[in-house]
Coordinates of C-alpha atoms in Angstrom, one line a residue:
X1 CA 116.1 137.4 118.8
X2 CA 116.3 135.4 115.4
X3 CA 119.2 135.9 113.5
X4 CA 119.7 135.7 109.4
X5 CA 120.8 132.5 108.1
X6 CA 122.4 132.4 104.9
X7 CA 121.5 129.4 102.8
X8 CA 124.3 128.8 100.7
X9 CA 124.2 125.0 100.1
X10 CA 127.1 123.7 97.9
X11 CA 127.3 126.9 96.3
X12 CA 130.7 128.5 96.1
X13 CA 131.0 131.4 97.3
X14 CA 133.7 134.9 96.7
X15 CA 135.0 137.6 98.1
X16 CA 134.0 139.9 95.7
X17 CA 132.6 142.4 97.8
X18 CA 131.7 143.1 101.4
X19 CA 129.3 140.6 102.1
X20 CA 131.3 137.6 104.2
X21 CA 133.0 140.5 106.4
X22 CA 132.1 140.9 109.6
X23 CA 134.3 142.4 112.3
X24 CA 137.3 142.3 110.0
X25 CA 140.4 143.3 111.4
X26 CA 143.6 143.5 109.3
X27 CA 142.0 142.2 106.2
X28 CA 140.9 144.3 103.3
X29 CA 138.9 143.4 99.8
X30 CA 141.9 144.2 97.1
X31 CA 141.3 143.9 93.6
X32 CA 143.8 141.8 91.4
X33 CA 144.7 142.7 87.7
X34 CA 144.8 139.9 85.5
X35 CA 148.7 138.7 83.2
X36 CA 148.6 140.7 80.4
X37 CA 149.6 138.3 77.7
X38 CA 150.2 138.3 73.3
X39 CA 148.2 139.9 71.0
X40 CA 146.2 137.2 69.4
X41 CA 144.7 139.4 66.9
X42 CA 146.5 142.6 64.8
X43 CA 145.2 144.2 62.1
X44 CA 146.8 142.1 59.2
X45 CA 143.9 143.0 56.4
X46 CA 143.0 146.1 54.1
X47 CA 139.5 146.2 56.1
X48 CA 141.3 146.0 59.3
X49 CA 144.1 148.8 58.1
X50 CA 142.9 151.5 60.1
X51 CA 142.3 149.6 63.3
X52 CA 140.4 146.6 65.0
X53 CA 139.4 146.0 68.6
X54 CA 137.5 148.6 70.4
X55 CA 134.2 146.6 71.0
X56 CA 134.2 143.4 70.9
X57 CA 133.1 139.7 71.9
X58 CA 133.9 136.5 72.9
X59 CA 131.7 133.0 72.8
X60 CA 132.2 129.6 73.7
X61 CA 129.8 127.8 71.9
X62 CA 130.2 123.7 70.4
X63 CA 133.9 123.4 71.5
X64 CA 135.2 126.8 69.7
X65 CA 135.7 130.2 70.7
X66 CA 133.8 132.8 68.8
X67 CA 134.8 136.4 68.2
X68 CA 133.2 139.8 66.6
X69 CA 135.0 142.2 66.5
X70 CA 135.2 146.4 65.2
X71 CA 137.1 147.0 61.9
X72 CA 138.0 150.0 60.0
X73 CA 139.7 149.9 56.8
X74 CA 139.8 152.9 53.8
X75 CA 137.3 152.6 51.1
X76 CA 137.1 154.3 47.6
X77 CA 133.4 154.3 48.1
X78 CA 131.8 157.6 48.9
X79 CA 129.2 155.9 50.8
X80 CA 131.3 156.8 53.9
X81 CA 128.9 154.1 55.7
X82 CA 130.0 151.5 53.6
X83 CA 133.5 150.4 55.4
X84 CA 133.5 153.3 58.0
X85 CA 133.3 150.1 60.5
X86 CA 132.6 147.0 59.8
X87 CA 131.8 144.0 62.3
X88 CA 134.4 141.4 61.6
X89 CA 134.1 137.6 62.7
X90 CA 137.2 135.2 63.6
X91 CA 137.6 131.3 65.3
X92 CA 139.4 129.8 67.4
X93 CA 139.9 125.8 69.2
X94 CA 142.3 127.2 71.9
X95 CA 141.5 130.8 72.3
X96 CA 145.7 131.4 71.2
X97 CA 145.8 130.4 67.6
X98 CA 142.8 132.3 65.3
X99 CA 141.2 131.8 62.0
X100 CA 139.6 134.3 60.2
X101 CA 137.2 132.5 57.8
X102 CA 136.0 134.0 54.8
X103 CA 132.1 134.2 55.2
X104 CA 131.3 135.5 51.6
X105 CA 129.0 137.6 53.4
X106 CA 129.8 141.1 52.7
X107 CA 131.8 142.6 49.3
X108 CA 134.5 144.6 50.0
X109 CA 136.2 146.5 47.4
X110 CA 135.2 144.4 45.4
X111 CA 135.2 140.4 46.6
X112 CA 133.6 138.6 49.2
X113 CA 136.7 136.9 50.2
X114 CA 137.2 138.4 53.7
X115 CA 135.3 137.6 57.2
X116 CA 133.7 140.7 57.4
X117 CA 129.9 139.8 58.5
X118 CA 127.9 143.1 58.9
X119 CA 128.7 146.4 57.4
X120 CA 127.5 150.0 58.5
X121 CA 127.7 148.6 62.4
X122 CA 129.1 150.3 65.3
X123 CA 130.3 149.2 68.3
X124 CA 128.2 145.9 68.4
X125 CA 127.9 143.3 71.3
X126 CA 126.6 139.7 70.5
X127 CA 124.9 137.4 72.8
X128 CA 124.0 133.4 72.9
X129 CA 120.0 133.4 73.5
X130 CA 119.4 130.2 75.6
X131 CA 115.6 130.5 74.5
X132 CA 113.9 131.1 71.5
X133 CA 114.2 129.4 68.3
X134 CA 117.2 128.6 66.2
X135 CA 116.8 131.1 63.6
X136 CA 117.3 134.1 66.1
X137 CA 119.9 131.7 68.4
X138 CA 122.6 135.1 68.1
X139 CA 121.8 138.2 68.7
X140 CA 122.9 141.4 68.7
X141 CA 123.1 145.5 69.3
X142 CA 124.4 148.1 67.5
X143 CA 123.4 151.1 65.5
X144 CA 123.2 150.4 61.6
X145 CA 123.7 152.7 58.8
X146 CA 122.0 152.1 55.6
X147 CA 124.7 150.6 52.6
X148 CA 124.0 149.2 49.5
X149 CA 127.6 146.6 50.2
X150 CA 124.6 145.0 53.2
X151 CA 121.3 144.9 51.4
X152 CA 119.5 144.4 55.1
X153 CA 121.1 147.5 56.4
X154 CA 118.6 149.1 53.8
X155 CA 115.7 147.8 56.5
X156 CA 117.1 149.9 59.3
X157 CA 114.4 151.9 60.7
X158 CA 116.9 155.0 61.4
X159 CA 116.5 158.5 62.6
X160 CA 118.0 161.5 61.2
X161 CA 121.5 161.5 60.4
X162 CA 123.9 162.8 63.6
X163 CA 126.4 165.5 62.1
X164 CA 129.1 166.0 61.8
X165 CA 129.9 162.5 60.5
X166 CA 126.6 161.8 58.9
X167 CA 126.5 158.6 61.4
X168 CA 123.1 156.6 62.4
X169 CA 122.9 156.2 66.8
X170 CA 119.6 154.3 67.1
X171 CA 119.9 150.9 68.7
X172 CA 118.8 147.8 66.7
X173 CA 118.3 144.4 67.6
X174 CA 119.9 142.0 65.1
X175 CA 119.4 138.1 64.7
X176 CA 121.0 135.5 63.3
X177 CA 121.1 131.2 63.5
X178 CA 124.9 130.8 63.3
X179 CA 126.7 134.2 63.9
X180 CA 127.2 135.2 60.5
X181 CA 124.4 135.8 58.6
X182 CA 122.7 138.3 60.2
X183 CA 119.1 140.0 59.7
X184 CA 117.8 143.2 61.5
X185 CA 114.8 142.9 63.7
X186 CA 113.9 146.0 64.4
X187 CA 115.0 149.4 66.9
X188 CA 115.0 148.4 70.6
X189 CA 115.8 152.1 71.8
X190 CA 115.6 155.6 69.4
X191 CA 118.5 157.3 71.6
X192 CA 121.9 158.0 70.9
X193 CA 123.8 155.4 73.2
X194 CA 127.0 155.0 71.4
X195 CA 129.4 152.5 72.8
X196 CA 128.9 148.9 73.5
X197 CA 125.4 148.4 74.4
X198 CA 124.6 144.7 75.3
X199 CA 121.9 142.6 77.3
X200 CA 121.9 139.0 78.4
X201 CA 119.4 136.5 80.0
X202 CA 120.1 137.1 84.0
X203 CA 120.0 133.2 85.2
X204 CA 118.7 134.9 88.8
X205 CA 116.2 137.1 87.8
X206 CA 114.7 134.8 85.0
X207 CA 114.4 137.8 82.7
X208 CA 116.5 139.6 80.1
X209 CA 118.6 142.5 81.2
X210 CA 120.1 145.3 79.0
X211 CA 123.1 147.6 79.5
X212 CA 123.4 150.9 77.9
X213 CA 125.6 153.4 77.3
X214 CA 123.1 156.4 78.5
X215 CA 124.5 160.0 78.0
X216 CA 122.6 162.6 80.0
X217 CA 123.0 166.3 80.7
X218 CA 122.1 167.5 84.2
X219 CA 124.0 168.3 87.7
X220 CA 123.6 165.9 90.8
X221 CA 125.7 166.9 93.5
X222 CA 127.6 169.6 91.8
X223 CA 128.8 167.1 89.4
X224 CA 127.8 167.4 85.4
X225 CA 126.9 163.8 84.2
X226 CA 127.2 163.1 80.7
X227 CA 128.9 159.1 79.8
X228 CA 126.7 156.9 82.1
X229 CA 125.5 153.1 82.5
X230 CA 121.8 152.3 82.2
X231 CA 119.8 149.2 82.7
X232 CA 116.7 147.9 82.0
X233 CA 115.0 144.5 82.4
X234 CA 112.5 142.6 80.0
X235 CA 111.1 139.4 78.9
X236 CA 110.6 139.1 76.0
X237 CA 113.6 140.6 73.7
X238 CA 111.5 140.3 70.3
X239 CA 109.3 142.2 71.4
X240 CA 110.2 146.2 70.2
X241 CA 111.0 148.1 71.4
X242 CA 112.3 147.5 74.9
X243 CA 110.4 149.3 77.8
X244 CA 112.5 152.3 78.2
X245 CA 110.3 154.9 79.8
X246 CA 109.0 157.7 78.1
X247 CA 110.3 161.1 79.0
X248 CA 108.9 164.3 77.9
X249 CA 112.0 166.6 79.2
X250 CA 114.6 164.6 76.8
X251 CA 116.2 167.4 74.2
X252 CA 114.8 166.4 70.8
X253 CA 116.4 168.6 68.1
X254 CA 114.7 170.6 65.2
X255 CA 115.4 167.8 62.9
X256 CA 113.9 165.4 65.0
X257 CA 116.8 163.5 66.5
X258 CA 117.3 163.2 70.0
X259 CA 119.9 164.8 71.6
X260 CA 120.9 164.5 75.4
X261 CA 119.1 162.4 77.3
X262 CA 116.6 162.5 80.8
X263 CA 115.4 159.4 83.1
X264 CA 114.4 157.1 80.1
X265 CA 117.1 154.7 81.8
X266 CA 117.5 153.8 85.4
X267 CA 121.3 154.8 85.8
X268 CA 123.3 152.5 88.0
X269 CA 126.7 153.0 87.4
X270 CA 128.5 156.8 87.0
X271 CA 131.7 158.5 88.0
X272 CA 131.0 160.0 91.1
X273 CA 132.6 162.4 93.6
X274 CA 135.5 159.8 94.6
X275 CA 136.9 160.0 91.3
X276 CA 139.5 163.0 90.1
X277 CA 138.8 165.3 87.4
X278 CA 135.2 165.7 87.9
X279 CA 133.4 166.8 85.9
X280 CA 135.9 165.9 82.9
X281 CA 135.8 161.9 84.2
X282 CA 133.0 159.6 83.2
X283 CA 132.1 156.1 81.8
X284 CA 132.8 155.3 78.0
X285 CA 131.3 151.9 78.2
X286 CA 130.8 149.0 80.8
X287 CA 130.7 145.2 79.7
X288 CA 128.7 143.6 82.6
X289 CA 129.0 140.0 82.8
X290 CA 127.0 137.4 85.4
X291 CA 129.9 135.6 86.6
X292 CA 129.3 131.9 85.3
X293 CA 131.2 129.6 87.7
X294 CA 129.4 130.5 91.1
X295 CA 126.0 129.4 91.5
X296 CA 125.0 132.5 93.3
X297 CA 124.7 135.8 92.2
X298 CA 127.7 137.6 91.5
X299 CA 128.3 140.5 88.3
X300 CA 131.2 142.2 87.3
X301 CA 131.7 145.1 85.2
X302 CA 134.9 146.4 83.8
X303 CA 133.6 150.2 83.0
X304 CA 136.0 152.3 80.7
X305 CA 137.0 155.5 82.6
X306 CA 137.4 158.3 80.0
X307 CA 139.1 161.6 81.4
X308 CA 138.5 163.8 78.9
X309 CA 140.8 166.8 79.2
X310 CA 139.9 170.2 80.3
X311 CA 142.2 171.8 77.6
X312 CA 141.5 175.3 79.3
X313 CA 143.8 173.2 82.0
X314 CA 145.7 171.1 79.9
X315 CA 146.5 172.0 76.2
X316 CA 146.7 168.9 74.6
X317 CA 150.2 167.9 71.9
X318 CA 149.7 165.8 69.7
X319 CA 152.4 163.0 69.8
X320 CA 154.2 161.7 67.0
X321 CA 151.8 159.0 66.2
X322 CA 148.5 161.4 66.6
X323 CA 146.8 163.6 63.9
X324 CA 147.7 167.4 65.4
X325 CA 144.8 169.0 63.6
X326 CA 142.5 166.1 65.4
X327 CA 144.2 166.6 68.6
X328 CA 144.6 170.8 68.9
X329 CA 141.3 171.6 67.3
X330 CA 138.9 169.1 66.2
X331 CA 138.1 167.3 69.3
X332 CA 139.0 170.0 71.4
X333 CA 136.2 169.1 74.1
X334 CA 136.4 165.3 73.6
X335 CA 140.2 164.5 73.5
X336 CA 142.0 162.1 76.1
X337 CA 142.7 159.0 77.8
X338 CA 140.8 155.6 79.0
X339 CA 141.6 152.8 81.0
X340 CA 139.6 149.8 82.7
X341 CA 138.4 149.5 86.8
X342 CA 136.8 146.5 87.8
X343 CA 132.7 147.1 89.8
X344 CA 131.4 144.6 91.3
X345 CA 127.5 143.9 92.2
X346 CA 125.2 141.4 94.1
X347 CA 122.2 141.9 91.8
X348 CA 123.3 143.9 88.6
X349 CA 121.9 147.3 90.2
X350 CA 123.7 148.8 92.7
X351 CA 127.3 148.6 91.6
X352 CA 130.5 149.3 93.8
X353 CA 134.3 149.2 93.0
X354 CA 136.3 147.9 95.7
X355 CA 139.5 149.5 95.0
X356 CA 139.6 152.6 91.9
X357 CA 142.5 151.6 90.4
X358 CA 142.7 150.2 87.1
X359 CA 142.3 146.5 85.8
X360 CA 143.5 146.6 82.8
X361 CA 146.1 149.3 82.9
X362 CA 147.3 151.6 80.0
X363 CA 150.7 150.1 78.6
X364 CA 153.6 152.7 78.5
X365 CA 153.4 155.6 76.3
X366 CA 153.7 154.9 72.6
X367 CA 152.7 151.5 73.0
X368 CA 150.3 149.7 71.2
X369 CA 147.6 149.9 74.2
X370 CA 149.6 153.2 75.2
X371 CA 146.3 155.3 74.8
X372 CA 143.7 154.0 75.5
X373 CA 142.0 150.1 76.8
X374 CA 138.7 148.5 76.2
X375 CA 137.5 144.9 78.1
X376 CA 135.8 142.6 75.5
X377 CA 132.1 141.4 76.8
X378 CA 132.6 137.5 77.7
X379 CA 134.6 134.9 80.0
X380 CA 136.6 132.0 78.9
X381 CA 137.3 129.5 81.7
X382 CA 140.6 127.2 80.6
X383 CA 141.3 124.4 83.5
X384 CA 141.9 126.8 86.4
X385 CA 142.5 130.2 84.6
X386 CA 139.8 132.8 83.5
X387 CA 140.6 134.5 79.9
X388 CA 139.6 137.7 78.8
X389 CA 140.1 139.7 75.6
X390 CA 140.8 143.5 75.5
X391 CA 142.0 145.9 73.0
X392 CA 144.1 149.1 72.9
X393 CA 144.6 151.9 70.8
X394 CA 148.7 153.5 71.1
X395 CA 146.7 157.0 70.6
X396 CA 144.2 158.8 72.9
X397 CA 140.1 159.7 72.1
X398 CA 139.9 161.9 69.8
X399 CA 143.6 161.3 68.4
X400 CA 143.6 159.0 65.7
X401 CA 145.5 159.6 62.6
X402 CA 143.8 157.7 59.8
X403 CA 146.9 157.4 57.8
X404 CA 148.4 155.4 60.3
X405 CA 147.4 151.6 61.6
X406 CA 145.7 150.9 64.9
X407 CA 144.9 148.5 67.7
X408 CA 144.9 144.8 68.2
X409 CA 143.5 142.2 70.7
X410 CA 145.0 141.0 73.4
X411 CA 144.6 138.0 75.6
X412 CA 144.2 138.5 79.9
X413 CA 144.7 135.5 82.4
X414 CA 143.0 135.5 85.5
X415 CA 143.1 133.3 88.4
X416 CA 140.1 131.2 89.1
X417 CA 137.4 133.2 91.4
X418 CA 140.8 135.7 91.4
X419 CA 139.4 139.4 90.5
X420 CA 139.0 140.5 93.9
X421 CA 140.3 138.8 97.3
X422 CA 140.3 139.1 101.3
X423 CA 143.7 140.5 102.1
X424 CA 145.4 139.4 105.8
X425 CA 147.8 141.9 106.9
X426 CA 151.1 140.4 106.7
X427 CA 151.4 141.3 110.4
X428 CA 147.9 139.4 110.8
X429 CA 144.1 140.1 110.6
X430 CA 140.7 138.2 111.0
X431 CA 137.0 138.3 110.7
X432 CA 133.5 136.9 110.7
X433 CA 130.8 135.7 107.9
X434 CA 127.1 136.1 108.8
X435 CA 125.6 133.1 110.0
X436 CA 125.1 130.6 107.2
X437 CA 123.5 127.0 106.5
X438 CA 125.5 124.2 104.3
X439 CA 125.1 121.0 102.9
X440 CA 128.6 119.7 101.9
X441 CA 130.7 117.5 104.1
X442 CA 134.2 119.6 103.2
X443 CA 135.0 123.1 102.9
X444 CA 137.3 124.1 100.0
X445 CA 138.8 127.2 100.1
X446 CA 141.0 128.7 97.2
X447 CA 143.8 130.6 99.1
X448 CA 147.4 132.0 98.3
X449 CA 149.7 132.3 101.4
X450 CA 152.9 131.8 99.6
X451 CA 155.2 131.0 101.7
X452 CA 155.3 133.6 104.5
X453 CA 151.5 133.0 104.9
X454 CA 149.2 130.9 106.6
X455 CA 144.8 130.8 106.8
X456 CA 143.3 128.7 110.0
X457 CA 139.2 128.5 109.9
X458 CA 136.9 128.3 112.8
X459 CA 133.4 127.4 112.9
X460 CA 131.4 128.9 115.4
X461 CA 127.9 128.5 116.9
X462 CA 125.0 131.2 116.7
X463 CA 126.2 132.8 120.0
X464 CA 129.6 132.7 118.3
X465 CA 130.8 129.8 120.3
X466 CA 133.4 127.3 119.1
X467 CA 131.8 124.3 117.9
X468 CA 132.6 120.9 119.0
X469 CA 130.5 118.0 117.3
X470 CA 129.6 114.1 118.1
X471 CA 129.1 112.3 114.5
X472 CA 127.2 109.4 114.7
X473 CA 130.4 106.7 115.2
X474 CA 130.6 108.7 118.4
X475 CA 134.6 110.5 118.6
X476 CA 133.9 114.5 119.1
X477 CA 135.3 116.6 116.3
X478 CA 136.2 120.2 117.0
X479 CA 136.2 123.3 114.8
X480 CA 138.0 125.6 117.0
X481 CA 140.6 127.8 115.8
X482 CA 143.3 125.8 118.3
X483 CA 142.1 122.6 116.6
X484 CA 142.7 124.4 113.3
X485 CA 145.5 123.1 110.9
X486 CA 146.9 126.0 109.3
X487 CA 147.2 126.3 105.6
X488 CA 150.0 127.4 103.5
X489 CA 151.5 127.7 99.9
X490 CA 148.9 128.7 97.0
X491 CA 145.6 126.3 96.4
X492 CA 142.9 126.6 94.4
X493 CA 140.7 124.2 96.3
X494 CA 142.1 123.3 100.0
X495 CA 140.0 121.4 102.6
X496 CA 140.2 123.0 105.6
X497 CA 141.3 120.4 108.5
X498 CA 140.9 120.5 112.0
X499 CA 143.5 118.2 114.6
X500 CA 143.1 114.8 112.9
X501 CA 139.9 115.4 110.4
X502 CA 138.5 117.4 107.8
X503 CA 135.0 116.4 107.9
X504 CA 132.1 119.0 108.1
X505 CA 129.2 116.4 107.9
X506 CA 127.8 116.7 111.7
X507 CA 127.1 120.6 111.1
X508 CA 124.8 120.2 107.4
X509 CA 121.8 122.4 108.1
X510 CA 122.9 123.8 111.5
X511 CA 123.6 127.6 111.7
X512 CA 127.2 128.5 111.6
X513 CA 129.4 131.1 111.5
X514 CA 132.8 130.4 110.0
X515 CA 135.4 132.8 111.7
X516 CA 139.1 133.1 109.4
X517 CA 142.1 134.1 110.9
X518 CA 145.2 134.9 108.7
X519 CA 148.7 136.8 108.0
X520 CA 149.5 137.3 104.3
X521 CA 147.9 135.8 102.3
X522 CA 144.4 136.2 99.6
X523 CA 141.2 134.5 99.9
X524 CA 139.6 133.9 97.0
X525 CA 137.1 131.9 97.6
X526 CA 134.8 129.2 99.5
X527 CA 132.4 126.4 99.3
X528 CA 131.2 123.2 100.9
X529 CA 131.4 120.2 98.8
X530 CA 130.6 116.6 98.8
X531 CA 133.8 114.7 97.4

């Protein structure tokens, strides 16, 4: 019988997920928390005084690093849209040391002098367009609310006002040719997504793809589903609004908004009936990223777990640094605590997390990120580290006491290919890829074993037979596991050897398996090269 080949080329690939496991024994997929490092960002300004962070992201574009970023500040305007939240803008060479630049965009209080570059936005995402002209190069999501401080929030195209805050929830699209002066283009979605709603153009599939935040109100399994992830996928992102489906059964209200929502969204990502607290644990928001330095397709998500108290259970105390009226009675139903897992997919639609503990965890109580953390949208690679950006908020949902000052953002190191890894047992374990085709003449692999650790790699045929090999200079080369040189100490890109050689060349475009064996250490990842 014909068996699958995998081509895989060059293309490195990672242990993300299940799919180079077969017949594993003593080796599990573990998930690995990046270094939490300095705050690069605090909020130092009167439009930042209540709190920055939240939602935010992070560009490499012509040699800097750009960030937007969520800003409060108080305001003696009435116009509570005018600096309820504000999207802020900052700079940076080295992703350490950043600039806020004073766009002269927005008047606050007054003066332009601040880098404030939309006002009456909530919870935006921003995205590098790879197609279309110059003039829409940015772009970006968010709800708007109409204030005369942003003449072009006056173009919004909003619904009915949302009590009890008088805050706009409809989706627009906004454009913009550097990142800082921004126009609307129009409502992508009427519904009420809230948090950090963002789409990208998926390098696989060709085609745009959008993430929402996608509340609904029904039971599947016994389990109430209200914060969820949706998705859909279109061509053209100009062209408004997006293909949402049409659903007769959504709850719209007297005064015409719409309130919870029905199947307008395919839903790939919820809480579900592995996690605790059920039905008072679900999604807040869920950056999804297509993971830039592997050819091949691999996403990651880092969803925001909220556990919302169920104060019949748990009364909830306000802490010293919390508003007590906010916490005891105002958000008695919405009041609690968030932090970050990592989820993991092979196509962006059927998401899985391989360990349900948290990636970015909550610092200790009374810290800055003691509350509550959010992951920025975006990756920075720096030489063989991955960066990330996330906020925290020292008090929990539903908390906050506006007298007081807020948040910050923080920088994350990750290894290289390093969010998940195939664990060895320290006492030993092994297994199996599917059969696979190549076209390098090494094979890198980016391993840790430390010091008590060791990796050997066998190549095997299709009847999973060691192979032994004749190159064309005539000396056989084995690839058994008894020819294997075992590897040690911590590399990011190791050739595998066998006996007296580490070349792979004899087995291009022949069917292999490659069989690992191992004691202690992590595999990253693996690829076939050509020095």
């Amino acid at each position: 019988m014909a068996q699958d080949v995998v081509d895989i080329g060059d293309r490195k690939q990672l242990f993300i997920d299940g799919r180079w496991l077969r017949n594993a024994h003593g080796v599990k997929l573990t998930v690995n928390p990046p270094v939490k490092h300095e705050r690069v960002l605090t909020p130092d300004h009167p439009w930042e005084s209540r709190f920055i962070g939240h939602y935010k992201t992070i560009i490499e574009h012509e040699g800097r690093l750009h960030l937007w970023y969520l800003a409060s500040g108080p305001s003696t305007s009435n116009d509570r849209a005018t600096h309820h939240q504000s999207t802020c803008y900052a700079t940076s060479r080295d992703g350490l040391h950043w600039e806020r630049p004073s766009t002269g965009v927005i008047e606050w209080e007054g003066h332009r002098d601040n880098n404030i570059v939309m006002c009456g936005t909530d919870e935006i995402s921003v995205m590098l367009d790879p197609n279309g002209p110059d003039e829409h190069r940015f772009k970006a999501l968010s709800p708007v609310n109409e204030t005369p401080v942003w003449p072009e929030s006056l173009k919004a195209n909003t619904c009915k006002p949302c009590p009890p805050d008088n805050m706009y929830y409809e989706c627009h699209l906004l454009t913009s040719p550097d990142g800082i002066h921004w126009k609307i283009a129009g409502v992508v979605s009427p519904y009420a997504h809230d948090n950090n709603n963002h789409f990208f153009f998926d390098r696989r599939l060709n085609r745009y793809v959008a993430y929402f935040r996608w509340n609904v109100c029904d039971n599947v399994c016994g389990i109430q589903r209200i914060r969820t992830l949706g998705r859909l996928e279109f061509d053209d992102p100009m062209q408004l609004p997006w293909p949402y489906r049409l659903n007769a059964a959504s709850n719209v209200l007297p005064d015409g908004r719409v309130g919870w929502q029905g199947g307008e969204f395919p839903i790939v990502m919820e809480a579900d009936q592995q996690d605790p607290f059920l039905p008072c644990t679900d999604i807040n928001d869920a950056p999804v990223v297509q993971y830039p330095w592997a050819d091949d397709s691999y996403y990651l998500s880092f969803p925001s777990f909220y556990r919302h108290y169920d104060q019949d259970v748990i009364p909830v105390e306000a802490c010293a640094y919390e508003d007590p009226q906010r916490a005891n009675v105002t958000n008695r139903h919405n009041t609690g605590v968030k932090d970050v897992q990592l989820a993991v997919s092979a196509e962006g639609v059927n998401w899985e997390r391989p360990e349900r503990k948290p990636y970015i965890p909550l610092g200790l109580e009374g810290d800055w990120d003691g509350g509550m953390t959010y992951a920025g949208l975006g990756l920075v690679r720096r030489d063989d580290e991955i960066w990330m950006y996330f906020s925290g908020v020292q008090a929990r949902h539903g908390t906050a006491d506006h007298r007081r000052t807020y948040g910050g953002i923080a920088r994350l190191v990750q290894r290289l290919d390093g969010f998940v890894s195939a664990d060895f047992d320290y006492t030993g374990g092994e297994f199996t890829t599917p059969l696979v085709r190549f076209s390098g003449t090494h094979l890198l692999l980016n391993v840790d074993c430390s010091a008590l650790g060791e990796v050997r790699v066998e190549l095997r045929d299709e009847r999973g037979i060691p192979i032994g090999a004749y190159n064309r200079s005539g000396p056989y080369r084995g690839y058994s596991m008894a020819e294997s040189i075992p590897i040690d100490r911590n590399h990011l890109a190791v050739a595998a050897r066998w006996r007296d050689h580490d070349d792979v060349a004899a087995l291009i475009g022949r069917p292999v398996r490659l069989h690992f064996r191992g004691r202690a250490a992590k595999l990253y990842s693996f690829q076939f090269v050509t020095p």
